PDB file of C-alpha atoms in Angstrom:
ATOM      1  CA  MET U  12      13.043  -5.139   0.794  1.00 95.00           C
ATOM      2  CA  ARG U  13       9.649  -5.155   2.617  1.00 97.00           C
ATOM      3  CA  VAL U  14       7.179  -2.366   1.693  1.00 97.00           C
ATOM      4  CA  MET U  15       3.632  -1.523   2.706  1.00 97.00           C
ATOM      5  CA  ILE U  16       1.736  -0.509  -0.375  1.00 97.00           C
ATOM      6  CA  ASP U  17      -0.843   2.228   0.115  1.00 95.00           C
ATOM      7  CA  THR U  18      -4.382   1.664  -1.113  1.00 93.00           C
ATOM      8  CA  ASN U  19      -4.165   4.397  -3.750  1.00 93.00           C
ATOM      9  CA  VAL U  20      -1.224   2.599  -5.519  1.00 95.00           C
ATOM     10  CA  LEU U  21      -3.101  -0.616  -5.605  1.00 95.00           C
ATOM     11  CA  LEU U  22      -6.278   1.012  -6.904  1.00 93.00           C
ATOM     12  CA  ASP U  23      -4.243   2.686  -9.598  1.00 94.00           C
ATOM     13  CA  VAL U  24      -3.669  -0.770 -11.107  1.00 93.00           C
ATOM     14  CA  LEU U  25      -6.991  -2.435 -10.187  1.00 89.00           C
ATOM     15  CA  ILE U  26      -9.292   0.263 -11.605  1.00 86.00           C
ATOM     16  CA  HIS U  27      -6.705   1.356 -14.236  1.00 88.00           C
ATOM     17  CA  ARG U  28      -6.142   4.989 -13.310  1.00 89.00           C
ATOM     18  CA  ASP U  29      -4.304   6.029 -16.509  1.00 89.00           C
ATOM     19  CA  ALA U  30      -2.098   8.724 -15.070  1.00 91.00           C
ATOM     20  CA  PHE U  31      -0.612   6.407 -12.443  1.00 95.00           C
ATOM     21  CA  PHE U  32      -1.181   2.901 -13.890  1.00 95.00           C
ATOM     22  CA  ASP U  33       2.231   2.209 -15.366  1.00 95.00           C
ATOM     23  CA  ASP U  34       4.386   2.960 -12.287  1.00 96.00           C
ATOM     24  CA  ALA U  35       1.842   1.245  -9.936  1.00 96.00           C
ATOM     25  CA  LYS U  36       1.788  -1.862 -12.124  1.00 96.00           C
ATOM     26  CA  ALA U  37       5.584  -1.929 -12.244  1.00 96.00           C
ATOM     27  CA  VAL U  38       5.657  -1.847  -8.403  1.00 97.00           C
ATOM     28  CA  LEU U  39       3.248  -4.765  -8.240  1.00 96.00           C
ATOM     29  CA  LYS U  40       5.466  -6.529 -10.834  1.00 95.00           C
ATOM     30  CA  LEU U  41       8.405  -6.208  -8.404  1.00 96.00           C
ATOM     31  CA  CYS U  42       6.275  -7.897  -5.785  1.00 96.00           C
ATOM     32  CA  GLU U  43       5.017 -10.600  -8.170  1.00 95.00           C
ATOM     33  CA  ASP U  44       8.633 -11.363  -9.238  1.00 94.00           C
ATOM     34  CA  ARG U  45       9.652 -11.482  -5.564  1.00 94.00           C
ATOM     35  CA  VAL U  46      12.238  -8.687  -6.060  1.00 94.00           C
ATOM     36  CA  ILE U  47      10.514  -6.948  -3.083  1.00 96.00           C
ATOM     37  CA  GLN U  48       7.908  -8.163  -0.571  1.00 97.00           C
ATOM     38  CA  GLY U  49       4.661  -6.139  -0.857  1.00 97.00           C
ATOM     39  CA  PHE U  50       2.212  -5.846   1.975  1.00 97.00           C
ATOM     40  CA  VAL U  51      -1.167  -4.377   2.644  1.00 95.00           C
ATOM     41  CA  SER U  52      -3.393  -3.981   5.674  1.00 90.00           C
ATOM     42  CA  ALA U  53      -6.651  -5.865   6.128  1.00 87.00           C
ATOM     43  CA  SER U  54      -8.529  -2.611   6.118  1.00 86.00           C
ATOM     44  CA  ALA U  55      -6.911  -1.697   2.726  1.00 90.00           C
ATOM     45  CA  ILE U  56      -8.349  -4.979   1.338  1.00 93.00           C
ATOM     46  CA  THR U  57     -11.859  -4.110   2.483  1.00 92.00           C
ATOM     47  CA  ASP U  58     -11.531  -0.572   1.006  1.00 92.00           C
ATOM     48  CA  ILE U  59     -10.098  -1.987  -2.287  1.00 93.00           C
ATOM     49  CA  PHE U  60     -12.912  -4.569  -2.502  1.00 94.00           C
ATOM     50  CA  PHE U  61     -15.610  -1.887  -2.015  1.00 94.00           C
ATOM     51  CA  ILE U  62     -14.076   0.588  -4.535  1.00 93.00           C
ATOM     52  CA  THR U  63     -13.244  -2.083  -7.092  1.00 91.00           C
ATOM     53  CA  ARG U  64     -16.693  -3.592  -6.886  1.00 93.00           C
ATOM     54  CA  LYS U  65     -18.178  -0.218  -7.591  1.00 94.00           C
ATOM     55  CA  ALA U  66     -15.807   0.415 -10.508  1.00 91.00           C
ATOM     56  CA  LEU U  67     -16.254  -2.992 -12.118  1.00 90.00           C
ATOM     57  CA  GLY U  68     -19.950  -3.443 -11.303  1.00 92.00           C
ATOM     58  CA  SER U  69     -19.495  -7.161 -10.730  1.00 92.00           C
ATOM     59  CA  ILE U  70     -18.914  -8.895  -7.451  1.00 95.00           C
ATOM     60  CA  GLU U  71     -17.451 -11.980  -9.191  1.00 95.00           C
ATOM     61  CA  ASP U  72     -14.967  -9.902 -11.171  1.00 93.00           C
ATOM     62  CA  THR U  73     -14.023  -8.168  -7.974  1.00 93.00           C
ATOM     63  CA  TYR U  74     -13.350 -11.431  -6.169  1.00 95.00           C
ATOM     64  CA  GLN U  75     -11.087 -12.452  -9.127  1.00 94.00           C
ATOM     65  CA  VAL U  76      -9.183  -9.162  -8.956  1.00 92.00           C
ATOM     66  CA  ILE U  77      -8.676  -9.475  -5.169  1.00 93.00           C
ATOM     67  CA  ASP U  78      -7.634 -13.120  -5.630  1.00 95.00           C
ATOM     68  CA  SER U  79      -4.926 -12.031  -8.108  1.00 94.00           C
ATOM     69  CA  LEU U  80      -3.823  -9.279  -5.764  1.00 94.00           C
ATOM     70  CA  LEU U  81      -3.534 -11.628  -2.786  1.00 96.00           C
ATOM     71  CA  ASN U  82      -1.217 -13.843  -4.841  1.00 95.00           C
ATOM     72  CA  ILE U  83       1.152 -10.884  -5.208  1.00 96.00           C
ATOM     73  CA  VAL U  84       1.000  -9.149  -1.828  1.00 97.00           C
ATOM     74  CA  ARG U  85       0.469 -10.325   1.701  1.00 96.00           C
ATOM     75  CA  VAL U  86      -1.875  -8.955   4.353  1.00 96.00           C
ATOM     76  CA  LEU U  87      -0.063  -7.695   7.481  1.00 94.00           C
ATOM     77  CA  THR U  88      -1.257  -8.270  10.992  1.00 86.00           C
ATOM     78  CA  VAL U  89      -2.585  -5.278  12.788  1.00 89.00           C
ATOM     79  CA  THR U  90      -2.450  -5.828  16.596  1.00 90.00           C
ATOM     80  CA  ASN U  91      -4.376  -4.254  19.426  1.00 94.00           C
ATOM     81  CA  GLU U  92      -1.065  -2.532  20.360  1.00 94.00           C
ATOM     82  CA  ASP U  93      -0.774  -1.079  16.834  1.00 92.00           C
ATOM     83  CA  VAL U  94      -4.306   0.355  17.092  1.00 93.00           C
ATOM     84  CA  LEU U  95      -3.615   1.824  20.517  1.00 95.00           C
ATOM     85  CA  GLN U  96      -0.284   3.366  19.367  1.00 91.00           C
ATOM     86  CA  ALA U  97      -1.985   4.947  16.397  1.00 92.00           C
ATOM     87  CA  PHE U  98      -4.951   6.120  18.506  1.00 93.00           C
ATOM     88  CA  GLN U  99      -2.603   7.663  21.112  1.00 92.00           C
ATOM     89  CA  ALA U 100      -0.839   9.616  18.362  1.00 90.00           C
ATOM     90  CA  ARG U 101      -4.071  11.588  17.807  1.00 90.00           C
ATOM     91  CA  ALA U 102      -3.077  12.012  14.104  1.00 87.00           C
ATOM     92  CA  ARG U 103      -5.276  13.954  11.780  1.00 87.00           C
ATOM     93  CA  ASP U 104      -5.622  10.912   9.537  1.00 86.00           C
ATOM     94  CA  PHE U 105      -5.971   7.864  11.762  1.00 90.00           C
ATOM     95  CA  GLU U 106      -5.970   5.377   8.844  1.00 89.00           C
ATOM     96  CA  ASP U 107      -2.639   6.585   7.582  1.00 90.00           C
ATOM     97  CA  CYS U 108      -1.198   6.700  11.007  1.00 92.00           C
ATOM     98  CA  LEU U 109      -2.344   3.088  11.628  1.00 93.00           C
ATOM     99  CA  MET U 110      -0.763   2.027   8.307  1.00 93.00           C
ATOM    100  CA  ALA U 111       2.574   3.605   9.344  1.00 94.00           C
ATOM    101  CA  VAL U 112       2.417   1.961  12.740  1.00 94.00           C
ATOM    102  CA  CYS U 113       1.615  -1.361  11.153  1.00 94.00           C
ATOM    103  CA  ALA U 114       4.419  -1.033   8.648  1.00 95.00           C
ATOM    104  CA  LYS U 115       6.926  -0.253  11.403  1.00 94.00           C
ATOM    105  CA  SER U 116       5.743  -3.007  13.739  1.00 93.00           C
ATOM    106  CA  ASN U 117       5.979  -5.527  10.938  1.00 94.00           C
ATOM    107  CA  GLN U 118       9.533  -4.367  10.052  1.00 94.00           C
ATOM    108  CA  CYS U 119       8.672  -2.875   6.653  1.00 96.00           C
ATOM    109  CA  ASP U 120      11.393  -0.760   5.064  1.00 96.00           C
ATOM    110  CA  GLY U 121       8.835   1.825   3.945  1.00 96.00           C
ATOM    111  CA  ILE U 122       5.514   2.770   2.441  1.00 96.00           C
ATOM    112  CA  VAL U 123       4.841   3.143  -1.211  1.00 97.00           C
ATOM    113  CA  THR U 124       2.365   5.871  -1.709  1.00 95.00           C
ATOM    114  CA  ARG U 125       1.433   8.773  -3.981  1.00 94.00           C
ATOM    115  CA  ASN U 126       0.389  10.753  -0.978  1.00 89.00           C
ATOM    116  CA  GLN U 127       3.658  11.162   0.832  1.00 90.00           C
ATOM    117  CA  LYS U 128       2.547  14.341   2.588  1.00 86.00           C
ATOM    118  CA  ASP U 129      -0.078  12.248   4.471  1.00 84.00           C
ATOM    119  CA  PHE U 130       2.722  10.194   6.157  1.00 87.00           C
ATOM    120  CA  LEU U 131       5.356  12.839   6.818  1.00 86.00           C
ATOM    121  CA  ASN U 132       4.977  12.830  10.612  1.00 85.00           C
ATOM    122  CA  PHE U 133       4.986   9.118  11.222  1.00 90.00           C
ATOM    123  CA  GLY U 134       8.684   8.347  11.078  1.00 89.00           C
ATOM    124  CA  VAL U 135       8.666   5.821   8.244  1.00 92.00           C
ATOM    125  CA  ALA U 136      10.539   5.852   4.947  1.00 95.00           C
ATOM    126  CA  LEU U 137       8.384   6.890   2.005  1.00 96.00           C
ATOM    127  CA  TYR U 138       8.600   5.969  -1.616  1.00 96.00           C
ATOM    128  CA  ALA U 139       6.509   7.315  -4.534  1.00 96.00           C
ATOM    129  CA  PRO U 140       6.042   4.501  -7.019  1.00 97.00           C
ATOM    130  CA  ALA U 141       8.488   6.160  -9.465  1.00 95.00           C
ATOM    131  CA  GLU U 142      11.058   6.573  -6.691  1.00 94.00           C
ATOM    132  CA  LEU U 143      10.893   2.860  -5.775  1.00 96.00           C
ATOM    133  CA  LEU U 144      11.262   1.876  -9.374  1.00 95.00           C
ATOM    134  CA  ARG U 145      14.316   4.071  -9.745  1.00 94.00           C
ATOM    135  CA  LEU U 146      15.805   2.551  -6.630  1.00 91.00           C
ATOM    136  CA  PHE U 147      15.700  -0.872  -8.308  1.00 88.00           C
ATOM    137  CA  ALA U 148      16.664   0.475 -11.711  1.00 83.00           C
ATOM    138  CA  ASP U 149      19.907   2.149 -10.602  1.00 67.00           C
ATOM    139  CA  GLY U 150      20.655   1.027  -7.053  1.00 54.00           C
ATOM    140  CA  LYS U 151      20.146   4.477  -5.439  1.00 46.00           C
ATOM    141  CA  ASN U 152      18.070   4.954  -2.343  1.00 49.00           C
ATOM    142  CA  GLY U 153      15.220   7.269  -3.120  1.00 47.00           C
ATOM    143  CA  ALA U 154      13.436   7.121   0.198  1.00 50.00           C
ATOM    144  CA  ARG U 155      12.252  10.037   2.176  1.00 49.00           C
ATOM    145  CA  GLN U 156      11.839   9.648   5.904  1.00 49.00           C
ATOM    146  CA  GLY U 157       8.482  10.766   7.184  1.00 53.00           C
TER     147      GLY U 157
END
């Protein structure tokens, strides 16, 4: 299974957001163990770097965290066509629309996000972290199509 992982899920682990940490960490563990393939966009990496550096207060610690992350997930290509398609959609949230377009153009099976409502109109399967974990725990498909 190939999934795009939303920035919020990655930040839950990287800056240890207690309420969401366990499920998000378990999703990354599925990626690390190669049970699923996890992907992020290049723009997510820049956002994660900025936010993590502010939270950690150390650029060297931030580079180490990003290095660890890049050993678990892969960065997806965003093409000119992806950007144009997202732009032409005139979505309220361009960044989320571009992520959905990128996920679809790279044949991802869905997006793992805590903000499913932000992706409901983009025609991509959506998984909350807990839903994805249940899918692999009991073999049921917990995806919602957006």
